[in-house]
């Protein structure tokens, strides 16, 4: 099946347009200028997002690779009000993903019993893919922030000055819009770098929530339709122009201990996550981390993630923020 991708474009003058790419052909669209606007139109028309996009296709050809190189592609989705875009995700969802996490937590514990991480992982293996019509085991869930933390292709992933680490997490992210009646709609999936502070998490797993409050990068391509069950890619770190760490990664349901539908149910079962018009970017987890191999990142390292059927890589340099002391004042 020919992959269909939707991309957000912003010209030098600030004008925004969408690009629809099918196979090796891509064209600019007329009408809705953002993924969110097109999605709301498709919901109102009870049409698929692909069909809604095709209805706006123009004869003006586009070259996504050239637009990416020129810095004119935005993340696959955003929201005019960043506070109405939620970044969240699930962990310990991939077969093999418990190994690195369990090693981190065992190193910080003298207990001989099975760690909470391993218990959570095994519960997902046993109950994360329930039969049709039944509810499976709920996964680990974490909050990353709102649209202020969304980083696009080529933009820096900025680690706060107080962080103890800034490490990549190559993942697939589900992209959702909430319809006017509160129904969540999955628009598709995108490549993502979930980016976390693994040293902080390793100190104590109860600091996981702290370690996740970081920005996250989203690729330019929104892959429409049902995601492939088996996606294979490569994650690498480039330093001073040379690759200093590289490893393949696997994602998609065939490589996961949970159905996507189970992860989605346990996210959207909360009424507060079904506010009409909101956008949700949900990170599905990974089993591949440079940190698990003992690799330490540095400022100006470049994270690169690529995986077919996505045709464009996701590249982001690592930056370190200047200290920003905060003092609370009483009124």
PDB file of C-alpha atoms in Angstrom:
ATOM      1  CA  UNK A   1       0.000   0.000   0.000  1.00  0.00           C
ATOM      2  CA  UNK A   2       1.332   3.431  -0.949  1.00  0.00           C
ATOM      3  CA  UNK A   3       2.103   5.460   2.183  1.00  0.00           C
ATOM      4  CA  UNK A   4       0.140   8.704   2.439  1.00  0.00           C
ATOM      5  CA  UNK A   5       1.745  11.543   4.398  1.00  0.00           C
ATOM      6  CA  UNK A   6       0.500  14.967   5.396  1.00  0.00           C
ATOM      7  CA  UNK A   7       3.012  17.727   6.146  1.00  0.00           C
ATOM      8  CA  UNK A   8       2.791  21.275   7.499  1.00  0.00           C
ATOM      9  CA  UNK A   9       4.720  23.941   5.579  1.00  0.00           C
ATOM     10  CA  UNK A  10       5.569  27.515   6.562  1.00  0.00           C
ATOM     11  CA  UNK A  11       7.078  29.891   4.010  1.00  0.00           C
ATOM     12  CA  UNK A  12       9.608  32.594   4.822  1.00  0.00           C
ATOM     13  CA  UNK A  13       6.810  35.166   4.970  1.00  0.00           C
ATOM     14  CA  UNK A  14       4.952  33.106   7.598  1.00  0.00           C
ATOM     15  CA  UNK A  15       2.265  31.818   5.247  1.00  0.00           C
ATOM     16  CA  UNK A  16       1.243  28.283   6.096  1.00  0.00           C
ATOM     17  CA  UNK A  17       0.077  25.503   3.774  1.00  0.00           C
ATOM     18  CA  UNK A  18      -0.286  21.752   3.856  1.00  0.00           C
ATOM     19  CA  UNK A  19       1.461  19.232   1.613  1.00  0.00           C
ATOM     20  CA  UNK A  20      -0.044  15.861   0.689  1.00  0.00           C
ATOM     21  CA  UNK A  21       2.508  13.224  -0.330  1.00  0.00           C
ATOM     22  CA  UNK A  22       1.501   9.889  -1.848  1.00  0.00           C
ATOM     23  CA  UNK A  23       4.391   7.653  -2.789  1.00  0.00           C
ATOM     24  CA  UNK A  24       7.003   9.799  -4.526  1.00  0.00           C
ATOM     25  CA  UNK A  25       4.559  12.558  -5.551  1.00  0.00           C
ATOM     26  CA  UNK A  26       3.661  15.539  -3.365  1.00  0.00           C
ATOM     27  CA  UNK A  27       1.486  18.604  -3.884  1.00  0.00           C
ATOM     28  CA  UNK A  28       0.531  21.687  -1.925  1.00  0.00           C
ATOM     29  CA  UNK A  29      -3.069  21.953  -0.754  1.00  0.00           C
ATOM     30  CA  UNK A  30      -5.475  24.867  -0.898  1.00  0.00           C
ATOM     31  CA  UNK A  31      -7.937  25.737   1.868  1.00  0.00           C
ATOM     32  CA  UNK A  32      -7.092  24.594   5.418  1.00  0.00           C
ATOM     33  CA  UNK A  33      -3.550  25.647   6.293  1.00  0.00           C
ATOM     34  CA  UNK A  34      -2.961  23.407   9.318  1.00  0.00           C
ATOM     35  CA  UNK A  35      -3.363  19.716  10.127  1.00  0.00           C
ATOM     36  CA  UNK A  36      -5.741  20.647  12.948  1.00  0.00           C
ATOM     37  CA  UNK A  37      -8.005  22.687  10.666  1.00  0.00           C
ATOM     38  CA  UNK A  38      -8.109  19.958   8.028  1.00  0.00           C
ATOM     39  CA  UNK A  39      -8.874  17.328  10.670  1.00  0.00           C
ATOM     40  CA  UNK A  40     -11.796  19.322  12.070  1.00  0.00           C
ATOM     41  CA  UNK A  41     -13.123  19.737   8.505  1.00  0.00           C
ATOM     42  CA  UNK A  42     -12.827  15.979   7.871  1.00  0.00           C
ATOM     43  CA  UNK A  43     -14.667  15.198  11.107  1.00  0.00           C
ATOM     44  CA  UNK A  44     -17.482  17.599  10.195  1.00  0.00           C
ATOM     45  CA  UNK A  45     -17.759  16.029   6.722  1.00  0.00           C
ATOM     46  CA  UNK A  46     -17.488  12.461   8.083  1.00  0.00           C
ATOM     47  CA  UNK A  47     -14.645  11.936   5.624  1.00  0.00           C
ATOM     48  CA  UNK A  48     -11.230  10.328   6.059  1.00  0.00           C
ATOM     49  CA  UNK A  49      -8.333  12.716   6.542  1.00  0.00           C
ATOM     50  CA  UNK A  50      -6.768  11.448   3.300  1.00  0.00           C
ATOM     51  CA  UNK A  51      -9.946  12.112   1.304  1.00  0.00           C
ATOM     52  CA  UNK A  52     -10.340  15.541   2.883  1.00  0.00           C
ATOM     53  CA  UNK A  53      -6.753  16.348   1.893  1.00  0.00           C
ATOM     54  CA  UNK A  54      -7.210  15.094  -1.680  1.00  0.00           C
ATOM     55  CA  UNK A  55     -10.199  17.392  -2.110  1.00  0.00           C
ATOM     56  CA  UNK A  56      -7.857  20.363  -1.579  1.00  0.00           C
ATOM     57  CA  UNK A  57      -4.969  19.118  -3.715  1.00  0.00           C
ATOM     58  CA  UNK A  58      -3.622  21.641  -6.195  1.00  0.00           C
ATOM     59  CA  UNK A  59      -1.421  21.152  -9.238  1.00  0.00           C
ATOM     60  CA  UNK A  60       1.536  22.775  -7.492  1.00  0.00           C
ATOM     61  CA  UNK A  61       4.176  20.131  -6.888  1.00  0.00           C
ATOM     62  CA  UNK A  62       6.164  20.066  -3.652  1.00  0.00           C
ATOM     63  CA  UNK A  63       9.510  18.539  -2.717  1.00  0.00           C
ATOM     64  CA  UNK A  64       9.324  17.576   0.986  1.00  0.00           C
ATOM     65  CA  UNK A  65      13.029  16.724   1.223  1.00  0.00           C
ATOM     66  CA  UNK A  66      14.014  20.113  -0.182  1.00  0.00           C
ATOM     67  CA  UNK A  67      11.536  21.898   2.098  1.00  0.00           C
ATOM     68  CA  UNK A  68      12.965  20.037   5.092  1.00  0.00           C
ATOM     69  CA  UNK A  69      16.500  21.033   4.145  1.00  0.00           C
ATOM     70  CA  UNK A  70      15.381  24.654   3.850  1.00  0.00           C
ATOM     71  CA  UNK A  71      13.819  24.576   7.335  1.00  0.00           C
ATOM     72  CA  UNK A  72      10.293  25.150   6.074  1.00  0.00           C
ATOM     73  CA  UNK A  73       8.585  22.057   7.526  1.00  0.00           C
ATOM     74  CA  UNK A  74       6.826  22.170  10.891  1.00  0.00           C
ATOM     75  CA  UNK A  75       5.973  19.311  13.245  1.00  0.00           C
ATOM     76  CA  UNK A  76       3.245  17.021  11.914  1.00  0.00           C
ATOM     77  CA  UNK A  77       0.663  18.828  14.061  1.00  0.00           C
ATOM     78  CA  UNK A  78       0.438  21.821  16.362  1.00  0.00           C
ATOM     79  CA  UNK A  79      -2.315  23.983  17.855  1.00  0.00           C
ATOM     80  CA  UNK A  80      -2.926  27.724  17.651  1.00  0.00           C
ATOM     81  CA  UNK A  81      -3.195  27.660  21.460  1.00  0.00           C
ATOM     82  CA  UNK A  82      -0.214  25.630  22.775  1.00  0.00           C
ATOM     83  CA  UNK A  83      -2.019  25.043  26.065  1.00  0.00           C
ATOM     84  CA  UNK A  84      -4.536  22.893  24.191  1.00  0.00           C
ATOM     85  CA  UNK A  85      -1.958  20.406  22.957  1.00  0.00           C
ATOM     86  CA  UNK A  86      -1.073  17.646  25.416  1.00  0.00           C
ATOM     87  CA  UNK A  87       2.209  15.721  25.297  1.00  0.00           C
ATOM     88  CA  UNK A  88       1.975  12.392  27.112  1.00  0.00           C
ATOM     89  CA  UNK A  89       3.010   8.802  26.656  1.00  0.00           C
ATOM     90  CA  UNK A  90       3.308   5.246  27.842  1.00  0.00           C
ATOM     91  CA  UNK A  91       6.398   3.282  28.813  1.00  0.00           C
ATOM     92  CA  UNK A  92       7.385  -0.383  29.128  1.00  0.00           C
ATOM     93  CA  UNK A  93       5.234  -1.110  26.081  1.00  0.00           C
ATOM     94  CA  UNK A  94       7.811  -2.687  23.772  1.00  0.00           C
ATOM     95  CA  UNK A  95       9.110  -6.245  23.892  1.00  0.00           C
ATOM     96  CA  UNK A  96      12.550  -5.890  25.431  1.00  0.00           C
ATOM     97  CA  UNK A  97      11.893  -2.419  26.813  1.00  0.00           C
ATOM     98  CA  UNK A  98      11.982  -3.616  30.406  1.00  0.00           C
ATOM     99  CA  UNK A  99      15.612  -4.703  30.245  1.00  0.00           C
ATOM    100  CA  UNK A 100      17.189  -1.236  30.272  1.00  0.00           C
ATOM    101  CA  UNK A 101      14.676   0.214  32.705  1.00  0.00           C
ATOM    102  CA  UNK A 102      14.997  -2.750  35.064  1.00  0.00           C
ATOM    103  CA  UNK A 103      18.781  -2.483  35.083  1.00  0.00           C
ATOM    104  CA  UNK A 104      18.567   1.222  35.903  1.00  0.00           C
ATOM    105  CA  UNK A 105      16.260   0.651  38.821  1.00  0.00           C
ATOM    106  CA  UNK A 106      18.042  -2.415  40.175  1.00  0.00           C
ATOM    107  CA  UNK A 107      21.237  -0.385  40.352  1.00  0.00           C
ATOM    108  CA  UNK A 108      19.479   2.026  42.692  1.00  0.00           C
ATOM    109  CA  UNK A 109      17.948  -0.670  44.887  1.00  0.00           C
ATOM    110  CA  UNK A 110      19.329  -3.355  47.171  1.00  0.00           C
ATOM    111  CA  UNK A 111      16.061  -5.268  47.148  1.00  0.00           C
ATOM    112  CA  UNK A 112      16.165  -8.789  45.779  1.00  0.00           C
ATOM    113  CA  UNK A 113      12.504  -8.968  44.807  1.00  0.00           C
ATOM    114  CA  UNK A 114      11.221  -8.202  41.321  1.00  0.00           C
ATOM    115  CA  UNK A 115      11.251  -4.482  40.559  1.00  0.00           C
ATOM    116  CA  UNK A 116       8.053  -2.522  39.952  1.00  0.00           C
ATOM    117  CA  UNK A 117       9.252  -1.872  36.395  1.00  0.00           C
ATOM    118  CA  UNK A 118       9.564  -5.561  35.607  1.00  0.00           C
ATOM    119  CA  UNK A 119       6.189  -6.293  37.198  1.00  0.00           C
ATOM    120  CA  UNK A 120       4.586  -3.547  35.091  1.00  0.00           C
ATOM    121  CA  UNK A 121       6.219  -4.887  31.941  1.00  0.00           C
ATOM    122  CA  UNK A 122       5.163  -8.498  32.579  1.00  0.00           C
ATOM    123  CA  UNK A 123       1.592  -7.407  33.329  1.00  0.00           C
ATOM    124  CA  UNK A 124       1.568  -5.698  29.948  1.00  0.00           C
ATOM    125  CA  UNK A 125       2.938  -8.795  28.206  1.00  0.00           C
ATOM    126  CA  UNK A 126       0.175 -10.863  29.817  1.00  0.00           C
ATOM    127  CA  UNK A 127      -2.720  -8.441  29.461  1.00  0.00           C
ATOM    128  CA  UNK A 128      -1.782  -5.669  27.030  1.00  0.00           C
ATOM    129  CA  UNK A 129      -3.365  -7.309  23.983  1.00  0.00           C
ATOM    130  CA  UNK A 130      -6.846  -8.306  25.165  1.00  0.00           C
ATOM    131  CA  UNK A 131      -9.486  -9.961  23.018  1.00  0.00           C
ATOM    132  CA  UNK A 132     -11.973  -7.838  21.110  1.00  0.00           C
ATOM    133  CA  UNK A 133     -14.514  -6.161  23.361  1.00  0.00           C
ATOM    134  CA  UNK A 134     -12.449  -6.541  26.526  1.00  0.00           C
ATOM    135  CA  UNK A 135     -10.240  -4.076  28.384  1.00  0.00           C
ATOM    136  CA  UNK A 136      -6.595  -4.943  28.880  1.00  0.00           C
ATOM    137  CA  UNK A 137      -4.014  -4.111  31.517  1.00  0.00           C
ATOM    138  CA  UNK A 138      -3.382  -0.401  31.889  1.00  0.00           C
ATOM    139  CA  UNK A 139       0.173   0.701  31.037  1.00  0.00           C
ATOM    140  CA  UNK A 140       2.585   3.041  32.726  1.00  0.00           C
ATOM    141  CA  UNK A 141       1.569   6.603  31.768  1.00  0.00           C
ATOM    142  CA  UNK A 142       3.461   9.882  31.976  1.00  0.00           C
ATOM    143  CA  UNK A 143       2.882  13.566  31.260  1.00  0.00           C
ATOM    144  CA  UNK A 144       5.471  15.610  29.355  1.00  0.00           C
ATOM    145  CA  UNK A 145       3.841  19.011  29.061  1.00  0.00           C
ATOM    146  CA  UNK A 146       1.815  21.023  26.583  1.00  0.00           C
ATOM    147  CA  UNK A 147       2.468  22.527  23.172  1.00  0.00           C
ATOM    148  CA  UNK A 148       5.165  24.839  24.567  1.00  0.00           C
ATOM    149  CA  UNK A 149       7.434  21.780  24.649  1.00  0.00           C
ATOM    150  CA  UNK A 150       6.749  20.667  21.073  1.00  0.00           C
ATOM    151  CA  UNK A 151       9.878  20.832  18.904  1.00  0.00           C
ATOM    152  CA  UNK A 152       9.868  20.552  15.132  1.00  0.00           C
ATOM    153  CA  UNK A 153      12.345  19.083  12.644  1.00  0.00           C
ATOM    154  CA  UNK A 154      15.785  20.657  12.905  1.00  0.00           C
ATOM    155  CA  UNK A 155      14.992  22.612  16.068  1.00  0.00           C
ATOM    156  CA  UNK A 156      17.059  22.067  19.221  1.00  0.00           C
ATOM    157  CA  UNK A 157      15.949  19.821  22.030  1.00  0.00           C
ATOM    158  CA  UNK A 158      16.837  22.009  24.988  1.00  0.00           C
ATOM    159  CA  UNK A 159      17.717  20.386  28.273  1.00  0.00           C
ATOM    160  CA  UNK A 160      17.217  22.593  31.353  1.00  0.00           C
ATOM    161  CA  UNK A 161      20.315  23.688  33.243  1.00  0.00           C
ATOM    162  CA  UNK A 162      19.332  21.596  36.270  1.00  0.00           C
ATOM    163  CA  UNK A 163      18.995  18.377  34.232  1.00  0.00           C
ATOM    164  CA  UNK A 164      21.493  15.598  34.781  1.00  0.00           C
ATOM    165  CA  UNK A 165      21.142  14.126  31.305  1.00  0.00           C
ATOM    166  CA  UNK A 166      19.482  14.711  27.970  1.00  0.00           C
ATOM    167  CA  UNK A 167      18.919  11.507  26.043  1.00  0.00           C
ATOM    168  CA  UNK A 168      17.004  10.457  22.956  1.00  0.00           C
ATOM    169  CA  UNK A 169      14.041   8.085  22.831  1.00  0.00           C
ATOM    170  CA  UNK A 170      13.169   7.097  19.235  1.00  0.00           C
ATOM    171  CA  UNK A 171       9.456   6.428  19.123  1.00  0.00           C
ATOM    172  CA  UNK A 172       6.236   6.396  17.211  1.00  0.00           C
ATOM    173  CA  UNK A 173       3.709   9.018  18.352  1.00  0.00           C
ATOM    174  CA  UNK A 174      -0.023   8.812  17.833  1.00  0.00           C
ATOM    175  CA  UNK A 175      -1.636  12.096  16.774  1.00  0.00           C
ATOM    176  CA  UNK A 176      -5.201  12.785  17.924  1.00  0.00           C
ATOM    177  CA  UNK A 177      -7.843  15.493  17.682  1.00  0.00           C
ATOM    178  CA  UNK A 178     -10.966  15.578  19.848  1.00  0.00           C
ATOM    179  CA  UNK A 179     -14.178  16.089  17.889  1.00  0.00           C
ATOM    180  CA  UNK A 180     -16.955  18.486  18.873  1.00  0.00           C
ATOM    181  CA  UNK A 181     -18.845  15.633  20.576  1.00  0.00           C
ATOM    182  CA  UNK A 182     -15.824  14.552  22.634  1.00  0.00           C
ATOM    183  CA  UNK A 183     -14.813  11.653  20.369  1.00  0.00           C
ATOM    184  CA  UNK A 184     -11.045  11.151  20.019  1.00  0.00           C
ATOM    185  CA  UNK A 185      -9.900  10.705  16.406  1.00  0.00           C
ATOM    186  CA  UNK A 186      -6.524   9.230  15.548  1.00  0.00           C
ATOM    187  CA  UNK A 187      -5.216  11.186  12.551  1.00  0.00           C
ATOM    188  CA  UNK A 188      -2.151   8.998  12.079  1.00  0.00           C
ATOM    189  CA  UNK A 189       1.306   8.525  13.521  1.00  0.00           C
ATOM    190  CA  UNK A 190       4.595  10.421  13.319  1.00  0.00           C
ATOM    191  CA  UNK A 191       8.239   9.788  14.097  1.00  0.00           C
ATOM    192  CA  UNK A 192       9.194  11.282  17.430  1.00  0.00           C
ATOM    193  CA  UNK A 193      12.058  11.814  19.843  1.00  0.00           C
ATOM    194  CA  UNK A 194      10.515  11.700  23.294  1.00  0.00           C
ATOM    195  CA  UNK A 195      13.711  12.981  25.023  1.00  0.00           C
ATOM    196  CA  UNK A 196      14.183  12.361  28.740  1.00  0.00           C
ATOM    197  CA  UNK A 197      16.592  12.739  31.652  1.00  0.00           C
ATOM    198  CA  UNK A 198      17.621   9.139  32.273  1.00  0.00           C
ATOM    199  CA  UNK A 199      20.176   9.920  34.994  1.00  0.00           C
ATOM    200  CA  UNK A 200      17.465  11.539  37.087  1.00  0.00           C
ATOM    201  CA  UNK A 201      15.168   8.563  36.522  1.00  0.00           C
ATOM    202  CA  UNK A 202      17.909   6.091  37.425  1.00  0.00           C
ATOM    203  CA  UNK A 203      18.464   7.774  40.800  1.00  0.00           C
ATOM    204  CA  UNK A 204      14.964   6.802  41.885  1.00  0.00           C
ATOM    205  CA  UNK A 205      12.114   5.527  39.716  1.00  0.00           C
ATOM    206  CA  UNK A 206       9.761   7.839  41.631  1.00  0.00           C
ATOM    207  CA  UNK A 207      11.561  10.650  39.847  1.00  0.00           C
ATOM    208  CA  UNK A 208      10.310   9.357  36.497  1.00  0.00           C
ATOM    209  CA  UNK A 209       7.705  12.141  36.464  1.00  0.00           C
ATOM    210  CA  UNK A 210      10.479  14.737  36.823  1.00  0.00           C
ATOM    211  CA  UNK A 211      12.608  13.106  34.136  1.00  0.00           C
ATOM    212  CA  UNK A 212       9.794  13.340  31.573  1.00  0.00           C
ATOM    213  CA  UNK A 213       9.143  17.077  31.942  1.00  0.00           C
ATOM    214  CA  UNK A 214      11.247  17.899  28.921  1.00  0.00           C
ATOM    215  CA  UNK A 215      10.556  18.990  25.332  1.00  0.00           C
ATOM    216  CA  UNK A 216       9.863  16.405  22.637  1.00  0.00           C
ATOM    217  CA  UNK A 217      10.502  16.465  18.897  1.00  0.00           C
ATOM    218  CA  UNK A 218       7.954  15.454  16.282  1.00  0.00           C
ATOM    219  CA  UNK A 219       8.745  14.600  12.686  1.00  0.00           C
ATOM    220  CA  UNK A 220       7.287  16.488   9.742  1.00  0.00           C
ATOM    221  CA  UNK A 221       5.344  13.573   8.258  1.00  0.00           C
ATOM    222  CA  UNK A 222       1.942  12.491   9.547  1.00  0.00           C
ATOM    223  CA  UNK A 223       1.474   8.940   8.250  1.00  0.00           C
ATOM    224  CA  UNK A 224      -2.239   8.550   7.540  1.00  0.00           C
ATOM    225  CA  UNK A 225      -4.350   5.424   7.912  1.00  0.00           C
ATOM    226  CA  UNK A 226      -3.665   2.371  10.072  1.00  0.00           C
ATOM    227  CA  UNK A 227      -0.024   2.308  11.184  1.00  0.00           C
ATOM    228  CA  UNK A 228       2.122  -0.580   9.915  1.00  0.00           C
ATOM    229  CA  UNK A 229       2.396  -3.347  12.501  1.00  0.00           C
ATOM    230  CA  UNK A 230       6.155  -3.672  12.037  1.00  0.00           C
ATOM    231  CA  UNK A 231       8.252  -0.519  11.708  1.00  0.00           C
ATOM    232  CA  UNK A 232      12.054  -0.778  11.688  1.00  0.00           C
ATOM    233  CA  UNK A 233      14.369   2.180  11.848  1.00  0.00           C
ATOM    234  CA  UNK A 234      17.714   3.503  12.986  1.00  0.00           C
ATOM    235  CA  UNK A 235      18.564   5.870  15.822  1.00  0.00           C
ATOM    236  CA  UNK A 236      21.957   7.564  15.830  1.00  0.00           C
ATOM    237  CA  UNK A 237      23.907  10.356  17.485  1.00  0.00           C
ATOM    238  CA  UNK A 238      26.221  12.522  15.402  1.00  0.00           C
ATOM    239  CA  UNK A 239      29.013  14.519  17.063  1.00  0.00           C
ATOM    240  CA  UNK A 240      31.207  16.932  15.100  1.00  0.00           C
ATOM    241  CA  UNK A 241      29.984  15.371  11.862  1.00  0.00           C
ATOM    242  CA  UNK A 242      30.762  11.766  12.829  1.00  0.00           C
ATOM    243  CA  UNK A 243      28.355   9.068  14.024  1.00  0.00           C
ATOM    244  CA  UNK A 244      29.350   8.191  17.594  1.00  0.00           C
ATOM    245  CA  UNK A 245      26.421   5.911  18.470  1.00  0.00           C
ATOM    246  CA  UNK A 246      23.953   4.031  16.279  1.00  0.00           C
ATOM    247  CA  UNK A 247      21.434   1.270  16.809  1.00  0.00           C
ATOM    248  CA  UNK A 248      18.367  -0.158  15.047  1.00  0.00           C
ATOM    249  CA  UNK A 249      14.998   0.153  16.738  1.00  0.00           C
ATOM    250  CA  UNK A 250      11.684  -1.620  16.315  1.00  0.00           C
ATOM    251  CA  UNK A 251       8.204  -0.281  16.863  1.00  0.00           C
ATOM    252  CA  UNK A 252       4.638  -0.965  15.756  1.00  0.00           C
ATOM    253  CA  UNK A 253       2.189  -3.406  17.350  1.00  0.00           C
ATOM    254  CA  UNK A 254       4.107  -6.499  16.229  1.00  0.00           C
ATOM    255  CA  UNK A 255       6.987  -5.365  18.440  1.00  0.00           C
ATOM    256  CA  UNK A 256       4.878  -4.202  21.363  1.00  0.00           C
ATOM    257  CA  UNK A 257       3.281  -5.840  24.393  1.00  0.00           C
ATOM    258  CA  UNK A 258       0.150  -3.679  24.038  1.00  0.00           C
ATOM    259  CA  UNK A 259      -2.349  -3.058  21.273  1.00  0.00           C
ATOM    260  CA  UNK A 260      -2.495   0.616  20.316  1.00  0.00           C
ATOM    261  CA  UNK A 261      -6.217   0.420  21.071  1.00  0.00           C
ATOM    262  CA  UNK A 262      -5.446  -0.605  24.645  1.00  0.00           C
ATOM    263  CA  UNK A 263      -3.032   2.291  25.149  1.00  0.00           C
ATOM    264  CA  UNK A 264      -5.590   4.664  23.624  1.00  0.00           C
ATOM    265  CA  UNK A 265      -8.408   3.382  25.830  1.00  0.00           C
ATOM    266  CA  UNK A 266      -6.437   3.940  29.013  1.00  0.00           C
ATOM    267  CA  UNK A 267      -5.498   7.473  27.943  1.00  0.00           C
ATOM    268  CA  UNK A 268      -8.839   8.698  26.678  1.00  0.00           C
ATOM    269  CA  UNK A 269     -10.936   7.017  29.409  1.00  0.00           C
ATOM    270  CA  UNK A 270     -10.303  10.217  31.386  1.00  0.00           C
ATOM    271  CA  UNK A 271     -12.984  12.779  30.590  1.00  0.00           C
ATOM    272  CA  UNK A 272     -10.504  15.630  30.922  1.00  0.00           C
ATOM    273  CA  UNK A 273      -8.669  14.269  27.884  1.00  0.00           C
ATOM    274  CA  UNK A 274     -11.747  14.489  25.669  1.00  0.00           C
ATOM    275  CA  UNK A 275     -12.200  18.260  25.466  1.00  0.00           C
ATOM    276  CA  UNK A 276     -13.464  19.225  21.993  1.00  0.00           C
ATOM    277  CA  UNK A 277     -10.834  20.737  19.724  1.00  0.00           C
ATOM    278  CA  UNK A 278      -7.815  19.644  21.765  1.00  0.00           C
ATOM    279  CA  UNK A 279      -4.790  17.919  20.242  1.00  0.00           C
ATOM    280  CA  UNK A 280      -3.016  14.969  21.853  1.00  0.00           C
ATOM    281  CA  UNK A 281       0.450  13.714  20.946  1.00  0.00           C
ATOM    282  CA  UNK A 282       0.889  10.324  22.593  1.00  0.00           C
ATOM    283  CA  UNK A 283       4.302   8.636  22.629  1.00  0.00           C
ATOM    284  CA  UNK A 284       4.027   4.851  22.399  1.00  0.00           C
ATOM    285  CA  UNK A 285       7.399   3.965  23.951  1.00  0.00           C
ATOM    286  CA  UNK A 286      10.703   2.464  22.852  1.00  0.00           C
ATOM    287  CA  UNK A 287      13.176  -0.293  23.670  1.00  0.00           C
ATOM    288  CA  UNK A 288      16.282   1.485  22.321  1.00  0.00           C
ATOM    289  CA  UNK A 289      18.301   4.093  24.232  1.00  0.00           C
ATOM    290  CA  UNK A 290      21.918   5.199  23.928  1.00  0.00           C
ATOM    291  CA  UNK A 291      21.860   5.684  27.703  1.00  0.00           C
ATOM    292  CA  UNK A 292      21.254   1.957  28.196  1.00  0.00           C
ATOM    293  CA  UNK A 293      24.540   1.367  26.342  1.00  0.00           C
ATOM    294  CA  UNK A 294      26.383   3.699  28.709  1.00  0.00           C
ATOM    295  CA  UNK A 295      26.640   6.515  26.172  1.00  0.00           C
ATOM    296  CA  UNK A 296      26.664  10.101  27.461  1.00  0.00           C
ATOM    297  CA  UNK A 297      25.363  12.938  25.299  1.00  0.00           C
ATOM    298  CA  UNK A 298      26.881  16.426  24.996  1.00  0.00           C
ATOM    299  CA  UNK A 299      25.666  19.820  23.899  1.00  0.00           C
ATOM    300  CA  UNK A 300      25.565  20.118  20.100  1.00  0.00           C
ATOM    301  CA  UNK A 301      25.199  16.367  19.570  1.00  0.00           C
ATOM    302  CA  UNK A 302      22.624  15.741  16.853  1.00  0.00           C
ATOM    303  CA  UNK A 303      19.953  13.078  17.309  1.00  0.00           C
ATOM    304  CA  UNK A 304      18.866  11.390  14.062  1.00  0.00           C
ATOM    305  CA  UNK A 305      15.896   9.064  13.731  1.00  0.00           C
ATOM    306  CA  UNK A 306      14.705   7.470  10.516  1.00  0.00           C
ATOM    307  CA  UNK A 307      12.326   4.630   9.709  1.00  0.00           C
ATOM    308  CA  UNK A 308      10.373   3.527   6.638  1.00  0.00           C
ATOM    309  CA  UNK A 309       7.661   4.122   5.498  1.00  0.00           C
ATOM    310  CA  UNK A 310       8.525   7.665   6.661  1.00  0.00           C
ATOM    311  CA  UNK A 311      10.665   9.228   3.967  1.00  0.00           C
ATOM    312  CA  UNK A 312      12.187  12.081   5.978  1.00  0.00           C
ATOM    313  CA  UNK A 313      14.520  11.776   8.965  1.00  0.00           C
ATOM    314  CA  UNK A 314      13.957  13.576  12.254  1.00  0.00           C
ATOM    315  CA  UNK A 315      17.104  15.481  13.254  1.00  0.00           C
ATOM    316  CA  UNK A 316      17.478  17.656  16.350  1.00  0.00           C
ATOM    317  CA  UNK A 317      20.586  19.085  18.026  1.00  0.00           C
ATOM    318  CA  UNK A 318      20.958  18.962  21.794  1.00  0.00           C
ATOM    319  CA  UNK A 319      21.135  22.339  23.548  1.00  0.00           C
ATOM    320  CA  UNK A 320      21.601  23.173  27.232  1.00  0.00           C
ATOM    321  CA  UNK A 321      19.561  26.040  28.654  1.00  0.00           C
ATOM    322  CA  UNK A 322      21.139  28.754  30.755  1.00  0.00           C
ATOM    323  CA  UNK A 323      20.346  28.636  34.482  1.00  0.00           C
ATOM    324  CA  UNK A 324      17.048  30.334  35.279  1.00  0.00           C
ATOM    325  CA  UNK A 325      16.632  30.697  39.052  1.00  0.00           C
ATOM    326  CA  UNK A 326      13.037  30.952  40.191  1.00  0.00           C
ATOM    327  CA  UNK A 327      11.897  32.771  43.314  1.00  0.00           C
ATOM    328  CA  UNK A 328       8.305  32.705  44.504  1.00  0.00           C
ATOM    329  CA  UNK A 329       6.911  36.018  45.712  1.00  0.00           C
ATOM    330  CA  UNK A 330       4.034  36.337  48.139  1.00  0.00           C
ATOM    331  CA  UNK A 331       1.204  38.716  47.243  1.00  0.00           C
TER     332      UNK A 331
END
